[in-house]
Amino acid sequence: MSDFDVIIVGGGIAGASLGAEIAHKRRTLIIEAEDQCGYHSTGRSAAFYLESYGGPEVAKLTLASGDFLAAPPENFSDQSFLRRRGDLHLSRDELPVLPSSVESWPIEREELERWIPGIRPEWQRALFEPGCADIDVAALHAAYLRQFKRLGGTVRTAARLAAGTRRQDQWEIQLEDLSTLAGGMLVNAAGAWADEVAMLCGAARLGIEPKRRTMVQLRIGRSGLRDLPLIDDSKGTFYFKGEGDRTIWLSPHDEIETDPCDAAPEEADIAIAIDRFQSVVDWPVERVERSWAGLRSFAPDRLPVYGFDAKVLDFFWCAGQGGFGIQTAPAAAKMAAAQLLGEPVDPMVAQIDPAVFSPRRFSR
Ligand SMILES: Cc1cc2nc3c(=O)[nH]c(=O)nc-3n(C[C@H](O)[C@H](O)[C@H](O)COP(=O)(O)OP(=O)(O)OC[C@H]3O[C@@H](n4cnc5c(N)ncnc54)[C@H](O)[C@@H]3O)c2cc1C
């Protein structure tokens, strides 16, 4: 008999949230390669909830997650994971077009100057998206892991999958330390390593590619920045938001192809970020307080992948969450759990078609 009904590979937000949805029904184990869950993409995000982000199909998962994040069930968390700040999508000319389901309205130059004193003259207008919020990512991830364990789930850290073989109706997993485990189903929630894990388990890769994104915390010679909206441009070349009274988080919106790795920022990308920031406002940049980078992993069509593999039995994909894996986690986990367990979907995701996210779309 298997040690577990389900073995989830990866203890980031994807593995933790799906685990928390199924642990009361299946003996579930999360194996995480690092010493702590959340060390990779989940611990490095820009931590915002932006309904328009990622296009209309991703927006459905984000919008479906919104109420849960804003007011989670009492047994999950006693406080909201969201803090509203709104987003100004700046433009030098045309305003961006957002999915019709997302509330937004135009702001002209005069009002922009009140929102962002010191904004440079070429930014003529903006679209304001009021629903944008910060997500307390660490608290959300911790709440999912807490729920997972409370419902009977087991987490093993420093446990890297080295090989998986399907034998006699179960998976035999070998870890890097040569120990073995047996499980009924295998979930691939390995983030940037999703294709690698698939190949280690005899499944074909889907073309999920990690892309590096740089983040910088800047000290600014000006106060009152904490509650700034998220500020980005309609062409997708930067975003920044207030962090402390005199600090901001800034990204050059980069997407640099890389192998899966422990990502680190490069000096050139930090310089590009600062240059782009200075093209938006005349605020003095005092210093770089810290910088980091993380990997955003995308399938070829940039939609996430949830569902059973087309060929390999009991191999379930939960990958390709790009730059939206935190804000979509509650709905995505409920949708994926229903598929994995073969049960009816939760009302939260009743309006969402899971076929859109199936890995089988690549083999049609
Ligand atoms: C700079 C940046 C900004 C972002 N901003 C946002 C944002 O504002 N809002 C938002 O919603 N999303 C954002 N994202 C995206 C979000 O962080 C990701 O979509 C999400 O964290 C992906 O979660 P994950 O669990 O799939 O991956 P990860 O957190 O990377 O977890 C995967 C885990 O699998 C483990 N693993 C890999 N191989 C193995 C193996 N062989 N055996 C065992 N374990 C293994 C890894 O160690 C890792 O911990 C951002 C990402 C970055 C990098």
XYZ file of C-alpha atoms and ligand atoms in Angstrom:
417
model
C 0.000 0.000 0.000
C 1.166 3.570 -0.750
C 2.523 5.752 2.016
C 0.333 8.602 0.725
C -2.651 9.030 -1.599
C -1.166 12.208 -3.075
C 2.425 13.462 -3.167
C 2.787 17.144 -4.090
C 6.185 18.214 -5.423
C 6.833 21.821 -4.356
C 5.880 23.737 -1.229
C 5.343 27.193 -2.760
C 1.916 28.819 -2.909
C 0.739 26.393 -5.623
C 1.547 23.220 -3.693
C 0.493 24.619 -0.307
C -2.882 25.932 -1.500
C -3.804 22.762 -3.376
C -2.640 20.657 -0.437
C -4.855 22.628 1.937
C -7.881 21.908 -0.273
C -7.410 18.131 -0.335
C -5.707 17.152 2.947
C -9.009 16.387 4.717
C -9.873 13.813 2.036
C -6.563 12.256 1.001
C -3.370 11.334 2.875
C -1.208 14.046 1.361
C 2.514 14.777 1.495
C 4.267 17.910 0.244
C 7.930 17.416 -0.605
C 9.962 20.607 -0.851
C 13.550 20.590 -2.119
C 14.665 23.585 -0.047
C 15.028 23.830 3.726
C 11.931 26.020 3.846
C 8.756 26.231 1.771
C 8.347 29.487 -0.153
C 12.070 30.069 -0.754
C 11.699 30.552 -4.525
C 9.052 32.532 -6.483
C 6.500 32.638 -3.678
C 8.911 34.417 -1.343
C 10.036 36.948 -3.946
C 6.880 38.407 -5.437
C 5.874 42.039 -5.737
C 2.862 41.082 -3.611
C 0.026 42.762 -5.415
C -3.476 41.791 -6.425
C -4.318 43.274 -9.810
C -7.514 42.130 -11.463
C -6.573 43.200 -14.991
C -3.263 41.337 -14.950
C -2.620 38.385 -17.280
C -5.580 38.754 -19.662
C -9.255 37.739 -19.463
C -8.852 34.028 -18.517
C -6.427 34.760 -15.697
C -8.683 37.647 -14.607
C -11.471 35.100 -13.988
C -9.266 33.230 -11.496
C -8.141 36.483 -9.887
C -11.657 37.892 -9.545
C -12.922 34.572 -8.152
C -10.165 34.705 -5.512
C -10.864 38.307 -4.461
C -13.508 37.752 -1.759
C -11.522 34.944 -0.142
C -8.391 37.100 0.009
C -10.292 40.151 1.298
C -12.340 38.288 3.925
C -11.074 34.735 4.436
C -13.119 32.162 6.366
C -12.574 32.476 10.142
C -11.021 29.029 10.475
C -8.421 29.992 7.844
C -7.354 33.442 9.006
C -8.751 36.084 11.323
C -7.566 38.921 9.111
C -7.743 40.064 5.503
C -4.793 39.362 3.213
C -5.487 42.484 1.131
C -4.732 46.156 1.644
C -6.260 48.398 -1.013
C -4.036 50.885 -2.874
C -5.382 51.110 -6.447
C -3.302 51.142 -9.627
C -2.573 53.986 -12.028
C -1.778 52.676 -15.511
C 0.099 55.687 -16.917
C 0.103 56.537 -20.605
C 1.845 59.006 -22.880
C -0.906 58.562 -25.505
C -3.685 55.928 -25.712
C -5.136 54.396 -22.557
C -4.740 50.629 -22.158
C -7.740 48.337 -22.682
C -8.569 46.224 -19.619
C -10.826 43.137 -19.453
C -14.437 44.386 -19.326
C -15.022 42.624 -15.984
C -12.479 44.914 -14.269
C -13.576 48.275 -12.851
C -11.490 51.257 -14.024
C -11.818 54.886 -15.035
C -9.655 57.480 -16.834
C -7.688 60.182 -14.987
C -6.454 63.284 -16.811
C -3.183 65.167 -16.295
C -4.438 67.692 -13.740
C -5.638 64.983 -11.396
C -2.514 62.906 -12.042
C -0.397 65.770 -10.707
C -2.356 65.629 -7.447
C -1.875 61.837 -7.161
C 1.816 61.913 -8.139
C 3.434 65.289 -7.406
C 6.581 65.637 -9.547
C 5.311 63.474 -12.388
C 7.086 64.324 -15.640
C 5.126 66.220 -18.327
C 4.971 63.499 -20.978
C 2.612 61.356 -18.858
C -0.656 62.825 -19.989
C -3.266 60.497 -18.581
C -3.862 57.242 -16.748
C -6.430 54.557 -16.204
C -7.197 54.071 -12.523
C -7.973 50.537 -11.347
C -9.376 50.885 -7.821
C -9.385 47.159 -6.956
C -5.594 46.808 -6.899
C -4.302 45.818 -3.454
C -1.210 44.554 -1.665
C -1.344 40.879 -0.709
C 0.254 39.734 2.526
C 1.957 36.838 0.735
C 3.845 35.458 3.728
C 0.638 35.348 5.794
C -1.337 33.717 2.968
C 1.299 31.054 2.333
C 1.649 30.385 6.066
C -2.147 30.106 6.430
C -2.307 27.529 3.631
C 0.508 25.469 5.168
C -1.156 25.733 8.610
C -4.480 24.585 7.195
C -2.757 21.749 5.316
C -1.103 20.432 8.489
C -4.212 20.959 10.631
C -6.171 18.754 8.225
C -3.599 15.985 8.492
C -1.153 16.855 5.694
C 2.578 16.214 6.051
C 5.383 18.516 4.861
C 8.941 17.295 4.255
C 11.527 19.957 3.511
C 15.046 19.311 2.181
C 13.364 16.558 0.153
C 14.151 16.923 -3.553
C 12.478 14.520 -5.973
C 15.181 12.829 -8.066
C 13.026 10.331 -9.974
C 9.447 9.105 -10.161
C 8.321 5.791 -11.635
C 4.787 4.573 -12.115
C 4.696 0.946 -10.998
C 1.768 -1.336 -10.090
C -0.826 1.437 -9.842
C 1.297 3.711 -7.731
C 4.151 6.175 -7.937
C 7.504 5.250 -6.532
C 9.440 8.380 -5.724
C 13.136 8.523 -5.139
C 14.502 11.541 -3.304
C 17.943 13.022 -3.741
C 19.078 11.424 -0.467
C 18.154 8.059 -2.067
C 15.202 7.444 0.283
C 11.980 6.284 -1.391
C 8.285 6.995 -1.012
C 5.138 5.602 -2.570
C 2.054 7.595 -3.535
C -1.144 7.118 -5.508
C -1.035 10.407 -7.423
C 1.765 12.847 -8.101
C 1.197 16.614 -8.318
C 3.770 18.704 -10.140
C 3.800 22.074 -8.349
C 7.525 22.613 -8.873
C 7.354 26.179 -10.232
C 10.357 26.899 -12.470
C 11.319 23.207 -12.269
C 7.927 21.906 -13.509
C 9.245 20.648 -16.853
C 12.286 19.129 -15.166
C 10.106 17.275 -12.650
C 7.867 16.040 -15.482
C 10.844 14.570 -17.294
C 12.165 12.961 -14.096
C 8.796 11.208 -13.908
C 8.610 10.068 -17.513
C 6.149 12.763 -18.674
C 6.769 15.037 -21.660
C 7.730 18.628 -20.939
C 5.117 21.286 -21.795
C 7.529 24.110 -22.542
C 7.130 25.919 -19.198
C 9.871 28.532 -19.202
C 11.190 30.471 -16.213
C 11.832 34.178 -16.741
C 13.768 36.307 -14.283
C 12.213 39.460 -12.849
C 14.147 42.081 -10.879
C 12.860 43.993 -7.855
C 14.546 46.956 -6.179
C 13.785 48.758 -2.935
C 14.823 52.409 -3.286
C 15.273 55.069 -0.642
C 13.776 58.296 -2.008
C 14.473 61.877 -0.905
C 10.818 62.544 -0.284
C 8.259 61.394 2.288
C 4.613 60.353 2.192
C 5.136 57.494 -0.257
C 3.695 54.543 1.636
C 0.147 54.806 0.315
C 0.956 55.650 -3.298
C -1.055 53.605 -5.771
C 0.773 50.975 -7.764
C 2.093 52.941 -10.741
C 2.856 51.247 -14.057
C 2.850 52.180 -17.710
C 0.519 50.907 -20.379
C 3.473 49.584 -22.408
C 4.686 47.387 -19.543
C 8.172 48.790 -18.956
C 8.101 49.438 -15.175
C 6.001 49.416 -12.046
C 6.527 50.833 -8.574
C 4.581 51.203 -5.359
C 5.116 52.864 -2.014
C 6.643 50.585 0.614
C 7.642 52.801 3.568
C 7.291 56.548 4.120
C 10.449 57.175 2.013
C 10.866 53.881 0.183
C 9.415 52.306 -2.917
C 9.469 48.865 -4.553
C 10.364 49.133 -8.230
C 10.645 46.671 -11.111
C 11.803 47.238 -14.707
C 9.154 44.674 -15.710
C 11.928 42.482 -17.092
C 11.436 38.952 -18.360
C 14.833 37.417 -18.860
C 15.073 33.837 -20.066
C 16.968 31.619 -17.680
C 17.334 28.039 -16.515
C 15.585 27.196 -13.243
C 17.887 28.490 -10.481
C 18.205 30.499 -7.288
C 17.665 33.790 -9.142
C 19.729 36.879 -8.312
C 19.421 40.440 -9.658
C 21.986 41.832 -12.102
C 23.451 45.340 -11.798
C 22.419 46.238 -15.364
C 18.754 45.443 -14.660
C 18.805 47.486 -11.460
C 20.246 50.426 -13.438
C 17.519 50.065 -16.088
C 14.874 50.046 -13.372
C 16.186 53.275 -11.834
C 16.485 54.921 -15.247
C 12.862 54.113 -16.064
C 11.727 55.331 -12.639
C 13.491 58.644 -13.226
C 11.640 59.032 -16.504
C 8.381 59.066 -14.515
C 9.037 61.391 -11.541
C 11.611 63.986 -10.546
C 12.106 62.475 -7.073
C 15.723 62.140 -5.888
C 16.912 58.532 -5.606
C 19.095 58.335 -2.471
C 20.156 54.687 -2.576
C 19.289 51.106 -3.377
C 18.319 49.584 -0.037
C 17.981 46.056 -1.349
C 17.312 44.145 -4.531
C 16.194 40.651 -5.379
C 15.020 38.592 -8.320
C 12.640 35.707 -8.799
C 11.420 33.465 -11.557
C 8.026 33.762 -13.227
C 7.296 30.601 -15.204
C 5.053 30.573 -18.247
C 3.541 27.894 -20.480
C 3.763 28.702 -24.228
C 0.315 30.419 -24.211
C 1.009 32.152 -20.863
C -1.984 30.512 -19.191
C -1.436 28.362 -16.098
C -1.658 24.583 -16.349
C -4.024 22.626 -14.087
C -5.070 19.061 -14.778
C -3.981 15.505 -15.435
C -1.236 14.849 -17.944
C -2.477 13.688 -21.358
C -0.384 10.525 -21.340
C 1.087 9.671 -17.949
C -1.467 8.262 -15.535
C -2.081 10.030 -12.200
C 0.393 12.803 -12.977
C -1.276 16.162 -12.244
C 0.071 19.548 -13.383
C -0.202 22.632 -11.185
C 2.287 24.938 -12.874
C 2.931 27.930 -15.131
C 1.482 30.546 -12.749
C 3.596 33.305 -14.302
C 3.247 36.610 -12.472
C -0.198 35.880 -11.009
C 0.283 32.733 -8.886
C -0.434 34.455 -5.577
C -3.505 36.455 -6.550
C -5.102 33.439 -8.299
C -4.165 30.814 -5.685
C -7.498 30.515 -3.819
C -9.616 29.902 -6.927
C -6.959 27.892 -8.750
C -6.522 25.567 -5.759
C -10.283 24.935 -5.526
C -10.526 24.311 -9.269
C -7.526 21.963 -9.259
C -8.730 20.114 -6.136
C -12.072 19.284 -7.780
C -10.274 17.862 -10.809
C -7.766 15.913 -8.748
C -10.440 14.384 -6.509
C -12.989 13.950 -9.313
C -15.551 15.917 -7.301
C -17.987 18.771 -8.086
C -16.416 22.227 -8.100
C -16.723 24.720 -5.262
C -19.193 27.584 -6.001
C -16.195 29.972 -6.002
C -15.112 28.556 -9.372
C -18.416 27.345 -10.784
C -18.235 29.908 -13.622
C -14.723 28.944 -14.702
C -14.065 26.397 -17.450
C -11.172 24.165 -16.294
C -10.579 22.906 -19.874
C -8.982 26.294 -20.658
C -6.161 25.430 -18.240
C -5.802 21.716 -19.053
C -2.350 20.405 -20.083
C -4.206 18.478 -22.801
C -4.575 21.742 -24.759
C -0.959 21.262 -25.864
C -1.526 17.800 -27.310
C -4.717 18.573 -29.241
C 9.555 39.362 -8.937
C 8.233 38.664 -8.949
C 7.075 39.394 -8.729
C 5.837 38.753 -8.682
N 4.741 39.484 -8.338
C 3.557 38.856 -8.193
C 2.422 39.579 -7.745
O 2.513 40.778 -7.465
N 1.234 38.913 -7.616
C 1.126 37.570 -7.904
O 0.026 37.023 -7.782
N 2.195 36.866 -8.324
C 3.396 37.469 -8.464
N 4.476 36.758 -8.869
C 4.305 35.366 -9.282
C 4.229 34.409 -8.112
O 5.265 34.693 -7.198
C 4.349 32.989 -8.671
O 3.374 32.769 -9.682
C 4.122 31.954 -7.578
O 4.918 32.219 -6.461
C 4.418 30.562 -8.115
O 4.258 29.665 -7.047
P 4.766 28.186 -7.150
O 4.378 27.511 -5.898
O 4.327 27.614 -8.452
O 6.368 28.311 -7.290
P 7.510 28.380 -6.183
O 7.170 29.310 -5.088
O 8.782 28.622 -6.896
O 7.471 26.920 -5.573
C 7.919 25.798 -6.282
C 8.725 24.954 -5.314
O 9.034 23.695 -5.910
C 10.249 23.264 -5.339
N 10.843 22.223 -6.175
C 11.349 22.365 -7.424
N 11.835 21.178 -7.858
C 11.631 20.293 -6.863
C 11.926 18.900 -6.708
N 12.551 18.192 -7.678
N 11.592 18.284 -5.543
C 10.964 18.977 -4.554
N 10.663 20.310 -4.652
C 10.991 20.944 -5.793
C 11.091 24.536 -5.299
O 12.134 24.434 -4.367
C 10.052 25.594 -4.943
O 10.045 25.904 -3.569
C 5.739 37.361 -8.922
C 6.900 36.621 -9.149
C 8.137 37.257 -9.156
C 9.375 36.432 -9.369
